[in-house]
XYZ file of C-alpha atoms in Angstrom:
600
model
C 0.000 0.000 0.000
C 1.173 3.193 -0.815
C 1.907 5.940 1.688
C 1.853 8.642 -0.467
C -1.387 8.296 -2.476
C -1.739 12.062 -2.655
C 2.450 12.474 -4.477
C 1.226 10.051 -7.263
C -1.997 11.870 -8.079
C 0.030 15.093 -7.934
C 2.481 13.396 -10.221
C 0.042 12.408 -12.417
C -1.959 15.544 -12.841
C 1.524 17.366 -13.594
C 2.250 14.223 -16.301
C -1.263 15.379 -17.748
C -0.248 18.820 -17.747
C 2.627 18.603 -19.363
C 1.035 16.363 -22.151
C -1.487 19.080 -22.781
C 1.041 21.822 -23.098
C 3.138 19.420 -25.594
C 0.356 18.972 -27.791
C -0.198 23.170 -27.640
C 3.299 23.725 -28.178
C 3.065 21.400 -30.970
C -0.184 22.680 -32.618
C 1.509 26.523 -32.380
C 4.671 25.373 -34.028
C 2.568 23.599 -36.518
C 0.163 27.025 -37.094
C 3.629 28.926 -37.281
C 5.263 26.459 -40.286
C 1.935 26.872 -42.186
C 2.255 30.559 -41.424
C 5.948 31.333 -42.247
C 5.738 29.205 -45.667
C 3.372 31.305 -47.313
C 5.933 33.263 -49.394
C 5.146 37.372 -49.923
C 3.194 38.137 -52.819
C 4.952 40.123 -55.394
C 4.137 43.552 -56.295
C 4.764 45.287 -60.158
C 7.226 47.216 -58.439
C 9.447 44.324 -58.042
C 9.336 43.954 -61.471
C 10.348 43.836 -64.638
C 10.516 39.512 -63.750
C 12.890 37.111 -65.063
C 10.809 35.176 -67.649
C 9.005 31.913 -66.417
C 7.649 28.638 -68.166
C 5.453 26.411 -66.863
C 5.403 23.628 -69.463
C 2.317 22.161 -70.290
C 1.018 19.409 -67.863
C 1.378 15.824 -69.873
C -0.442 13.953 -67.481
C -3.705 16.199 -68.379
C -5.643 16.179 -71.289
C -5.214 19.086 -74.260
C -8.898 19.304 -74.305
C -12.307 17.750 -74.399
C -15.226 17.007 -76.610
C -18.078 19.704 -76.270
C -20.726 18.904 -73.831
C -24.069 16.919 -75.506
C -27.349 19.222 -75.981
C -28.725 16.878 -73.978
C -26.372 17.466 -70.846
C -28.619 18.838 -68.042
C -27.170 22.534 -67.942
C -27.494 22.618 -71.691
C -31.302 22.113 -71.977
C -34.357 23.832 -71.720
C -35.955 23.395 -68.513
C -38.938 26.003 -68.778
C -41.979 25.617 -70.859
C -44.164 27.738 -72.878
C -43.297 31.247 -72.830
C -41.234 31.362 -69.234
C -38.439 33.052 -69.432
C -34.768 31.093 -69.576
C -31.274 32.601 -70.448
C -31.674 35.442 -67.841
C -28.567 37.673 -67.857
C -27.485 41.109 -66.080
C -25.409 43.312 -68.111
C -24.044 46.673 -66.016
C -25.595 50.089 -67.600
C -24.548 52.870 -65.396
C -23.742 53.455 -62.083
C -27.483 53.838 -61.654
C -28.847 51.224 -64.145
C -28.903 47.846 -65.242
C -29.721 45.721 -68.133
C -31.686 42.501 -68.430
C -32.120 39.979 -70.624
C -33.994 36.407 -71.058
C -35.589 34.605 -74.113
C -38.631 33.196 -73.943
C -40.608 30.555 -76.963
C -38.769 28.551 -78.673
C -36.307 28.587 -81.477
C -36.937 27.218 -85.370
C -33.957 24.862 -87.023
C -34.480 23.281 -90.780
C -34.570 23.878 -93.883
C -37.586 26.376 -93.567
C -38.070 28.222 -90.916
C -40.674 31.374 -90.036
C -39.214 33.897 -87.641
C -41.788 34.106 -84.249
C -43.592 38.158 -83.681
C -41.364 39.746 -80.803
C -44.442 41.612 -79.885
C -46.115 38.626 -78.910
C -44.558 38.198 -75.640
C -44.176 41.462 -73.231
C -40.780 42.326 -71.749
C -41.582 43.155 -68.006
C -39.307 43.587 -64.609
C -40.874 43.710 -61.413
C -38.190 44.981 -58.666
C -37.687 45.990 -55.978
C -35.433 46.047 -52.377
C -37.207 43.426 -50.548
C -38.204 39.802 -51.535
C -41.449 39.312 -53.007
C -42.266 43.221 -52.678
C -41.822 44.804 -56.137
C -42.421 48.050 -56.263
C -41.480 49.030 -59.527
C -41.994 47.666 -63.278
C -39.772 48.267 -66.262
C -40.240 47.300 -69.746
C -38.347 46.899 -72.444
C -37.614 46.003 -76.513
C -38.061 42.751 -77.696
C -36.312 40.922 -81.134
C -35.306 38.188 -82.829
C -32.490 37.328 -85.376
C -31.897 34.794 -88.204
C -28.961 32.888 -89.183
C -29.600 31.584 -92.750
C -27.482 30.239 -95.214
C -29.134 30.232 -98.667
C -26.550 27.015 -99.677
C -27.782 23.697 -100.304
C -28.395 21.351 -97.505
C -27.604 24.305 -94.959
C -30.491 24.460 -92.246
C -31.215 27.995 -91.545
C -32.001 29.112 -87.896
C -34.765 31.535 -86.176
C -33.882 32.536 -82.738
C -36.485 32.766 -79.590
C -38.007 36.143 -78.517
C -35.314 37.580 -76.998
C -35.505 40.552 -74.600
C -33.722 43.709 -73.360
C -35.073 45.854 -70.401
C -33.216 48.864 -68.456
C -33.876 49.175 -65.195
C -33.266 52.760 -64.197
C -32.602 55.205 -61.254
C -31.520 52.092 -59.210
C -29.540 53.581 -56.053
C -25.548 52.165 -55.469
C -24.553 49.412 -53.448
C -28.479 48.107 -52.864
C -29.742 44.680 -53.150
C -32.400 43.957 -55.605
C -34.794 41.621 -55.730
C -36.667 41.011 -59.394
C -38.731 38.395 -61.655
C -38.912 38.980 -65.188
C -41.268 38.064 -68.227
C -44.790 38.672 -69.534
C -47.142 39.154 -66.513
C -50.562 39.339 -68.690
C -50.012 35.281 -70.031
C -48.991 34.752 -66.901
C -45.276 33.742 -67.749
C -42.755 35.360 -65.121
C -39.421 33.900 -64.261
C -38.538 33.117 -60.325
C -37.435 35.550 -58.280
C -33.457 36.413 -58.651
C -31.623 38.549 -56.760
C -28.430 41.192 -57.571
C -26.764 44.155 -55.749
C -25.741 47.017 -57.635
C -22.093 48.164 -57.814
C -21.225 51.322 -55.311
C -21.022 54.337 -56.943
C -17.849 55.386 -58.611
C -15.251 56.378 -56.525
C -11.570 55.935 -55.544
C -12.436 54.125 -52.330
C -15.113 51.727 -53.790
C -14.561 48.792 -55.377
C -16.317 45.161 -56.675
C -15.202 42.886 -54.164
C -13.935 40.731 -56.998
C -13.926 40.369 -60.618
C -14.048 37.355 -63.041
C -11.960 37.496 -66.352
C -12.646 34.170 -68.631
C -12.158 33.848 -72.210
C -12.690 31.479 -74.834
C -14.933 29.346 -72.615
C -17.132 27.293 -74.975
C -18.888 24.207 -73.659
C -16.842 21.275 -72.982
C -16.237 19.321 -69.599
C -13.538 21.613 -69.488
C -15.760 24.954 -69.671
C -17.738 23.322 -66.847
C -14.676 22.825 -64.684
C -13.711 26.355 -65.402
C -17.480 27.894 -64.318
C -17.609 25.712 -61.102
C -14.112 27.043 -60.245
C -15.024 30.697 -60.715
C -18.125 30.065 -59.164
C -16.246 29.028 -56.025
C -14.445 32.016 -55.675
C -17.478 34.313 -55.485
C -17.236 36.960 -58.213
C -19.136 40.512 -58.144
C -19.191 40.372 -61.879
C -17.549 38.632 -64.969
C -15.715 40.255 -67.552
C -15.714 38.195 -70.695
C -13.403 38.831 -73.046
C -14.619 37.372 -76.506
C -15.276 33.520 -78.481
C -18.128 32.148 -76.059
C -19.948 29.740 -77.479
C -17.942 28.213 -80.132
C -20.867 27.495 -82.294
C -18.944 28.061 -85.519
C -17.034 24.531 -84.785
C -20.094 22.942 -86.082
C -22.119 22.412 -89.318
C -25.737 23.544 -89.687
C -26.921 19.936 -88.871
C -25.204 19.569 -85.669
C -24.140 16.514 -84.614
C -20.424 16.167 -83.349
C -17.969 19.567 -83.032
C -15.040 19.808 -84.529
C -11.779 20.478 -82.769
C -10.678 22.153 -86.215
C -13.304 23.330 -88.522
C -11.405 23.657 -91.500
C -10.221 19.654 -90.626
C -13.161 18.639 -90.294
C -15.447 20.337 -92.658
C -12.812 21.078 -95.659
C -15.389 21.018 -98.095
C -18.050 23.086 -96.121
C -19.261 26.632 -98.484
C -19.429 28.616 -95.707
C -18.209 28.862 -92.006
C -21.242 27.347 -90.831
C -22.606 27.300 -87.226
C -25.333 25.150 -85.030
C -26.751 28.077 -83.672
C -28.697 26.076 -80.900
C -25.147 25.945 -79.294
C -25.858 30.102 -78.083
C -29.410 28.725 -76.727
C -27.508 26.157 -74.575
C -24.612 28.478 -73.482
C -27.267 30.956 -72.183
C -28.856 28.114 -69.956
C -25.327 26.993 -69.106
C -24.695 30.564 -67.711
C -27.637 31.439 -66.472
C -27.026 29.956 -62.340
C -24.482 33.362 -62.665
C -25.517 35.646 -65.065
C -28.812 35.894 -63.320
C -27.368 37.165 -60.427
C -23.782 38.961 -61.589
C -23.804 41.205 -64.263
C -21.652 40.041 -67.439
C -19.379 41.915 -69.114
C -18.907 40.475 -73.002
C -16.473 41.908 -75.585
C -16.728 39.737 -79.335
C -14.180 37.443 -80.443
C -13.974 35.917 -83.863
C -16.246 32.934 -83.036
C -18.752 35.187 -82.572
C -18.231 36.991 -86.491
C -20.134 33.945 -87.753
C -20.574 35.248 -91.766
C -23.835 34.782 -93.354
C -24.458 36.135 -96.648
C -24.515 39.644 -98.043
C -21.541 40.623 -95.585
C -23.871 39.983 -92.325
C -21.639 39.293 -89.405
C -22.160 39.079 -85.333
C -25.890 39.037 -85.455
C -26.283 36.251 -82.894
C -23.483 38.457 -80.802
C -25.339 41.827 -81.271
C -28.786 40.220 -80.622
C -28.291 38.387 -77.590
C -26.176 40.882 -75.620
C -27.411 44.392 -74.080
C -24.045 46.342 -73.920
C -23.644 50.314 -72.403
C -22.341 51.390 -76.151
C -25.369 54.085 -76.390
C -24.377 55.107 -72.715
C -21.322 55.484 -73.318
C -21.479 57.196 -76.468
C -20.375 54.755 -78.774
C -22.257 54.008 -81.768
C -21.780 50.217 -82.071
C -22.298 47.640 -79.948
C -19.015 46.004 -80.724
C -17.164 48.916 -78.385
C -17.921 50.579 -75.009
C -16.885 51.793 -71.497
C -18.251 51.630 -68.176
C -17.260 52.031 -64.496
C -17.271 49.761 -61.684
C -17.151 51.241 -58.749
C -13.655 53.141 -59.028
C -12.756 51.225 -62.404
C -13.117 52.475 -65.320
C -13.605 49.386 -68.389
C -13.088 50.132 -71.859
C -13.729 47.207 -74.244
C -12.211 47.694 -77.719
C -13.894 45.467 -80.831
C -10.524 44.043 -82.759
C -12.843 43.126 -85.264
C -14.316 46.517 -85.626
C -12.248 49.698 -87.959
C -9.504 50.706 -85.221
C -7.680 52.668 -87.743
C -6.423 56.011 -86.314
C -9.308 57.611 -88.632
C -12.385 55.494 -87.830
C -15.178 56.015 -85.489
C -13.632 53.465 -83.089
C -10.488 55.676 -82.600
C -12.096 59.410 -82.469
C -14.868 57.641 -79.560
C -12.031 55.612 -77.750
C -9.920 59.260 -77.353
C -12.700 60.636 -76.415
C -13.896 58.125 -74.243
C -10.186 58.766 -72.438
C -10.181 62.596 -72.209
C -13.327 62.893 -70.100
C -12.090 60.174 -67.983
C -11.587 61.440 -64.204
C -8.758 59.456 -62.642
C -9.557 61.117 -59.213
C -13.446 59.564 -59.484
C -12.350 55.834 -60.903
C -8.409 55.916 -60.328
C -8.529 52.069 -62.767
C -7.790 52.102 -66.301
C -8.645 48.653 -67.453
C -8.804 47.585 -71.231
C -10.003 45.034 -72.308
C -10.168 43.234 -76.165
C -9.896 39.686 -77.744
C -6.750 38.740 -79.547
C -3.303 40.041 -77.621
C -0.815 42.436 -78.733
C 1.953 41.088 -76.993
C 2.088 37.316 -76.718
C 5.472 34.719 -76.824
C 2.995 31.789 -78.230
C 3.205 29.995 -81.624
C -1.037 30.578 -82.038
C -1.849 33.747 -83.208
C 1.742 35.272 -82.991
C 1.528 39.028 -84.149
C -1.602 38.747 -85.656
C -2.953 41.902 -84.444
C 0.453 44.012 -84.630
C -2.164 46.446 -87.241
C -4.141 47.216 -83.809
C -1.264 47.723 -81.456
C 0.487 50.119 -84.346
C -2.876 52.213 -84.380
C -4.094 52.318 -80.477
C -1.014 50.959 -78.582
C 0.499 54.713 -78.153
C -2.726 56.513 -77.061
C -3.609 53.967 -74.236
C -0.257 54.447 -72.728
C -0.565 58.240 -72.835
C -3.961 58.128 -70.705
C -1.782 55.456 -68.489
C -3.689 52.372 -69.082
C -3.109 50.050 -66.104
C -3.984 46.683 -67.259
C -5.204 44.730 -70.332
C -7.204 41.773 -70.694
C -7.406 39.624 -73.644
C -7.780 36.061 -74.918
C -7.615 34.659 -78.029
C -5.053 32.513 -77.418
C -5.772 29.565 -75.181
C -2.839 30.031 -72.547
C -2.606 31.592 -69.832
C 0.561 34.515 -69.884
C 1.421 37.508 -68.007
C 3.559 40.482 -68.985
C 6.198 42.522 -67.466
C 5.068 46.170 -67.374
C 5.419 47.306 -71.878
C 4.822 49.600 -73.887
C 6.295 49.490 -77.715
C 7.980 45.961 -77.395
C 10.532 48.008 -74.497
C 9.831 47.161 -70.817
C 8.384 50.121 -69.305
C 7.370 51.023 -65.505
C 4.657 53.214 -66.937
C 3.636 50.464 -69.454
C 0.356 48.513 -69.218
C 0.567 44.661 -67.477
C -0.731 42.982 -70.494
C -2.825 39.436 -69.777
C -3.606 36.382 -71.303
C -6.663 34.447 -70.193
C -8.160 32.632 -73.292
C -8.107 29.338 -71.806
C -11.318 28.909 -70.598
C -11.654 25.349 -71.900
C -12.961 25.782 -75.326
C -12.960 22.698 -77.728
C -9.934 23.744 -79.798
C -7.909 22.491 -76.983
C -5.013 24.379 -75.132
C -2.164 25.994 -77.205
C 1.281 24.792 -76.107
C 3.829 25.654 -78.437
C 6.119 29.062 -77.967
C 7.197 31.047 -80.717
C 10.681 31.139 -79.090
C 10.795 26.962 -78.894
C 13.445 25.420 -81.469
C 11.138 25.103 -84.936
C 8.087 26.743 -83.744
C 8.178 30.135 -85.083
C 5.464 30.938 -87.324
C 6.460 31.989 -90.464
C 5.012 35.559 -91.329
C 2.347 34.189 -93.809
C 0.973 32.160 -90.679
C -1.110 34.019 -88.187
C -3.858 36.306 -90.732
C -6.824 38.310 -88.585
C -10.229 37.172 -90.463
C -11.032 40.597 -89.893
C -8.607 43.663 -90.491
C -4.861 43.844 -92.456
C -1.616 42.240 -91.457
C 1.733 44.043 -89.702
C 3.951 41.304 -89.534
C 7.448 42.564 -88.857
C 10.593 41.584 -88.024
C 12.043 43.028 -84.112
C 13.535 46.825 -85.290
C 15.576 46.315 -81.727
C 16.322 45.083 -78.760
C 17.875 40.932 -78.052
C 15.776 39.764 -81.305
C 16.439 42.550 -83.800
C 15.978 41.611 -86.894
C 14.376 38.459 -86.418
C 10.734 37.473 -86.354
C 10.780 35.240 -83.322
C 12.955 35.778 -80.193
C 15.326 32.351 -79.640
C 13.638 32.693 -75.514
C 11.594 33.996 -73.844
C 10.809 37.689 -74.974
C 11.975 39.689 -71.804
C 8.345 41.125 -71.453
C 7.019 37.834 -71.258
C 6.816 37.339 -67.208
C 5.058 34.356 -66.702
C 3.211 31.558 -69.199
C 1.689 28.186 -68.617
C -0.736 25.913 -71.112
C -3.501 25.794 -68.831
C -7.619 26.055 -68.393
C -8.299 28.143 -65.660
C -9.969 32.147 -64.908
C -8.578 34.776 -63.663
C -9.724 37.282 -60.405
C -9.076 40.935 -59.919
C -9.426 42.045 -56.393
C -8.823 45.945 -56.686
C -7.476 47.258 -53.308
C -7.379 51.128 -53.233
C -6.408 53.576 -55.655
C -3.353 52.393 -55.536
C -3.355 48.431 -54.943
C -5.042 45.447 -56.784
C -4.097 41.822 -56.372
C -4.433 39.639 -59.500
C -4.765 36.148 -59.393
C -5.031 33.260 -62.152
C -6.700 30.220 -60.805
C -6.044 26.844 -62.356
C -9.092 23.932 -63.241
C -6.457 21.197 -62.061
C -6.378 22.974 -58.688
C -9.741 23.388 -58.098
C -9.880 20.771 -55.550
C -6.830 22.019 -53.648
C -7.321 24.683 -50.754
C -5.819 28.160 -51.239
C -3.699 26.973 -54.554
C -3.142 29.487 -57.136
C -1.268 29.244 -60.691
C -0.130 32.864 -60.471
C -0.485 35.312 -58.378
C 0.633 39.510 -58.022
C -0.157 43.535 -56.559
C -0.548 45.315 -59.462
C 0.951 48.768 -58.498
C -0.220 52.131 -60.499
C 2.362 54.577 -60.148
C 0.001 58.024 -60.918
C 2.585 60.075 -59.600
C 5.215 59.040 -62.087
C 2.737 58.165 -64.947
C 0.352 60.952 -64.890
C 2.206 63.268 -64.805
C 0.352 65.252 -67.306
C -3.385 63.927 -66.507
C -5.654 66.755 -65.438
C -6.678 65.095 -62.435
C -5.328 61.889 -60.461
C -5.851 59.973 -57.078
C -3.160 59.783 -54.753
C -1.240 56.831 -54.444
C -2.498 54.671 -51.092
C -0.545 52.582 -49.222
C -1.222 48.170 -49.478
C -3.241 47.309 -45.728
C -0.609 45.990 -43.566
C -2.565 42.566 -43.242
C -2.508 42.215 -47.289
C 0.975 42.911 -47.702
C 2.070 39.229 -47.362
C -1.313 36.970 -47.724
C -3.578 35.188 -49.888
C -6.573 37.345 -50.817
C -9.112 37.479 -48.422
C -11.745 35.019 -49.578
C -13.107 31.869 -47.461
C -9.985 29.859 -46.276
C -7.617 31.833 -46.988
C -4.684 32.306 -44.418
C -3.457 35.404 -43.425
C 0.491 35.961 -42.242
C 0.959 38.394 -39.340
C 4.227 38.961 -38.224
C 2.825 40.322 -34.605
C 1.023 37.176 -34.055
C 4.093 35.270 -34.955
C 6.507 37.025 -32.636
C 3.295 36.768 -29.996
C 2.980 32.789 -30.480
C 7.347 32.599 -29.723
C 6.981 34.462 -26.711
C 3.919 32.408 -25.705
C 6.056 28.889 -26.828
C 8.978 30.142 -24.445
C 6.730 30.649 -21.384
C 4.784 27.840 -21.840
C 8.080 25.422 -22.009
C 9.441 27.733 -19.226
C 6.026 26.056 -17.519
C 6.346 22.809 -18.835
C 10.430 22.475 -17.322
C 9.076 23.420 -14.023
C 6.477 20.919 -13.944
C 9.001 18.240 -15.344
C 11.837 18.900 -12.970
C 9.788 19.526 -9.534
């Protein structure tokens, strides 16, 4: 029996003890090594970058078939006259556009176009669910897509409708249902919160850019991703549906048209494809407004020189707002960001209508109300790929100089299906004041990913390759700099930061006036907590840049929490060097602790 019952409980309660401050320490070290490994993000301002290549993933697929019309997010799943496709499209600070067909559309060899007027176009809105205080209405129209060729089914589109909703205050949430009220045929109720008004200290909390999406398994990858990360709005930034990789018939798409269909009269197109894109969108659109600039999948020739009518039908764009007289080009602000999406495919020449409204369009722009320059167009100026390798030099010759003199601060464009980043350019030269310049058209279209570099041993493109099906050709050889005198630089072109052969979307995250942290997400990491494929501050330098702008912001300073951390969306972790210097001290007292209760 032992006389000292009350020593070996003591014992064992300070044996407890110490186990429980073990497993602390332990669990603090392990919070700290998570902690101390997330690396700094880069800033612009570290820049210009050493060039980087991410070579193209073999163990993952180039691409994927398209998605069947009968895939569940591709059909119809309303009847009658109900409205399906619903979209939001961003009018002013104060208004907003949407859209929805309703009926359904004609496919064959004769086809009789449906009266618009037959179904209303009604919103009913208003700040709390189920109370709508307020009714809008709209224009309704439909389009045809016929090809007078033998064999060639022609196509009739569904009623499809536009409506403005007007003196809508900033920063509110909206509740809505839209349709024809008098069949009855209204839509569920949906649900979107305006932007807040423009300013330099109000932002979108975050902003999609996709392009060239299309509709394979890939495309859905890329939406559920995007999805994930809880955008504000999407900016699109041209070739959506890719219904031009098919003939008139249907049946299977092609992964090259011109393979596949050699003999074909015209570059035909199953226009059905747009229907099923629209339902395919619709779980976002309906709720995010949608931001689309045209690609060349979307030219889709008929005869007599028609182009883009399924494009310029479907899609209520600010043009008129912003006093642009096509649809192909406008602006529009976001909270402090000004947008300004250029048509490629449009006259850019120095004395077209594009030009004189684009100058314009810069000269009245405030930098001290919306501090953000952001441009946006299809097919890149500056791009180290073999696919589509200075086909658009023409466009950068007439525009390139007058977006750097209003100090454009970033460019988004697709085209081709990579993903690549820029050092700071302007005129082929690195350049602190120069736009960053961004590639995002992998969005998982059926042509598959591009993976060949014009720098790679045998893959330049000869200057024959590489013609615009809209617009003239520049090709030139370098005038200076490493490759002067050559076509194709033998590496990596110095502005060329980062690249990788990748599907994936990108998300800007604008900061302050000053601050915005860009970040391209990946569709194989999708699965994989906090990963990102690339990832940077953008830093605007108005001070140095704007030097002769009639009216700035002043630069702002990063938040001391952002400065080394993953955005701030769900999960992320944030590194504070206080809290790590706190969590030492606290592991030194509590071993201090733990030696007294081991040595007593």
């Amino acid at each position: 029996m032992n006389q000292y019952p009350h020593r070996i409980q003591h014992k064992t309660m300070k044996m407890k003890m110490a186990s429980t401050i073990i497993v602390l320490v332990i669990n603090i070290f392990t919070s700290m090594k998570v902690a101390v490994a997330v690396p700094p993000i880069p800033t612009t301002l570290d820049g210009p970058f050493e060039p980087v290549t991410r070579r193209f993933d073999s163990s993952l697929r180039k691409g994927s078939d398209d998605l069947p019309m009968t895939n569940p997010r591709l059909r119809k799943n309303v009847t009658s006259n109900f409205p399906e496709q619903i979209a939001l499209a961003i009018s002013s600070p104060t208004s907003m556009w949407i859209s929805w067909v309703t009926g359904d559309a004609q496919i064959g060899l004769n086809v009789t176009p449906v009266d618009p007027a037959s179904v209303k176009s009604e919103v009913w809105y208003g700040k709390e669910s189920g109370k709508y205080t307020s009714v809008a209405k709209g224009d309704s129209l439909v389009y045809n897509q016929f090809y007078p060729f033998e064999g060639l089914w022609n196509y009739t589109s569904g009623i499809i409708h536009h409506v403005k909703l007007k003196g809508l205050e900033p920063g509110i949430r909206y509740y809505y249902k839209c349709g024809d009220s008098t069949i009855p045929a209204m839509s569920q109720e949906h649900v979107f919160e305006t932007f807040p008004r423009p300013s330099p200290n109000n932002y979108p909390s975050r902003i999609a850019v996709i392009g060239d999406l299309g509709l394979t398994s890939n495309s859905s990858t890329t939406i559920d991703h995007l999805t994930y990360n809880d955008p504000s709005m999407i900016v699109m930034v041209g070739d959506l549906t890719y219904a031009n990789q098919y003939l008139t018939t249907g049946g299977k798409g092609a992964s090259c048209y011109s393979c596949a269909f050699p003999d074909a009269p015209i570059r035909e197109t199953y226009q059905p494809r747009w229907d099923a894109w629209g339902r395919f969108m619709e779980p976002l659109t309906s709720k995010i407004p949608m931001m689309v600039i045209e690609g060349n999948h979307e030219i889709e020739p008929q005869v007599d020189g028609i182009t883009f009518k399924s494009y310029l039908t479907r899609f209520a764009v600010p043009a008129e707002e912003s006093g642009s007289k096509s649809n192909l080009y406008y602006s529009f602000d976001a909270g402090g960001i000004h947008f300004i999406m250029l048509g490629a495919y449009a006259d850019y020449n120095s004395t077209g209508a594009q030009f004189a409204w684009l100058k314009q369009d810069l000269q009245s722009l405030d930098r001290s109300v919306t501090p953000w320059l952001v441009a946006a167009w299809h097919p890149p100026w500056y791009n180290s790929y073999a696919s589509h390798y200075q086909e658009f030099e023409c466009m950068r010759l007439e525009m390139e100089a007058l977006l750097y003199q209003y100090g454009v601060d970033i460019v988004f464009n697709g085209h081709v299906h990579a993903y690549e980043r820029m050092n700071r350019v302007y005129n082929y030269t690195l350049d602190k004041c120069g736009p960053v310049y961004i590639i995002v058209g992998d969005g998982g279209n059926i042509e598959k990913v591009d993976v060949d570099h014009a720098d790679d041993p045998g893959k330049c493109p000869s200057p024959g390759d590489n013609i615009p099906e809209i617009g003239p050709v520049c090709h030139s050889n370098f005038s200076s700099g490493p490759a002067k005198g050559n076509f194709c630089w033998s590496k990596q072109p110095e502005w060329s930061a980062f690249r990788e052969s990748s599907f994936g979307h990108g998300i800007l995250e604008v900061v302050n006036s000053t601050y915005a942290l860009w970040t391209w997400h990946r569709n194989q990491d999708s699965y994989k907590e906090d990963a990102v494929g690339d990832q940077i501050y953008i830093v605007r330098q108005p001070e140095l840049c704007l030097k002769d702008s009639k009216s700035q912001s002043q630069s702002q300073q990063l938040p001391t929490h952002q400065t080394s951390s993953f955005s701030a969306a769900p999960g992320r972790l944030s590194l504070d060097y206080f809290s790590i210097i706190s969590q030492i001290l606290g592991v030194l007292f509590i071993f201090g602790l733990y030696s007294q209760l081991a040595w007593n």
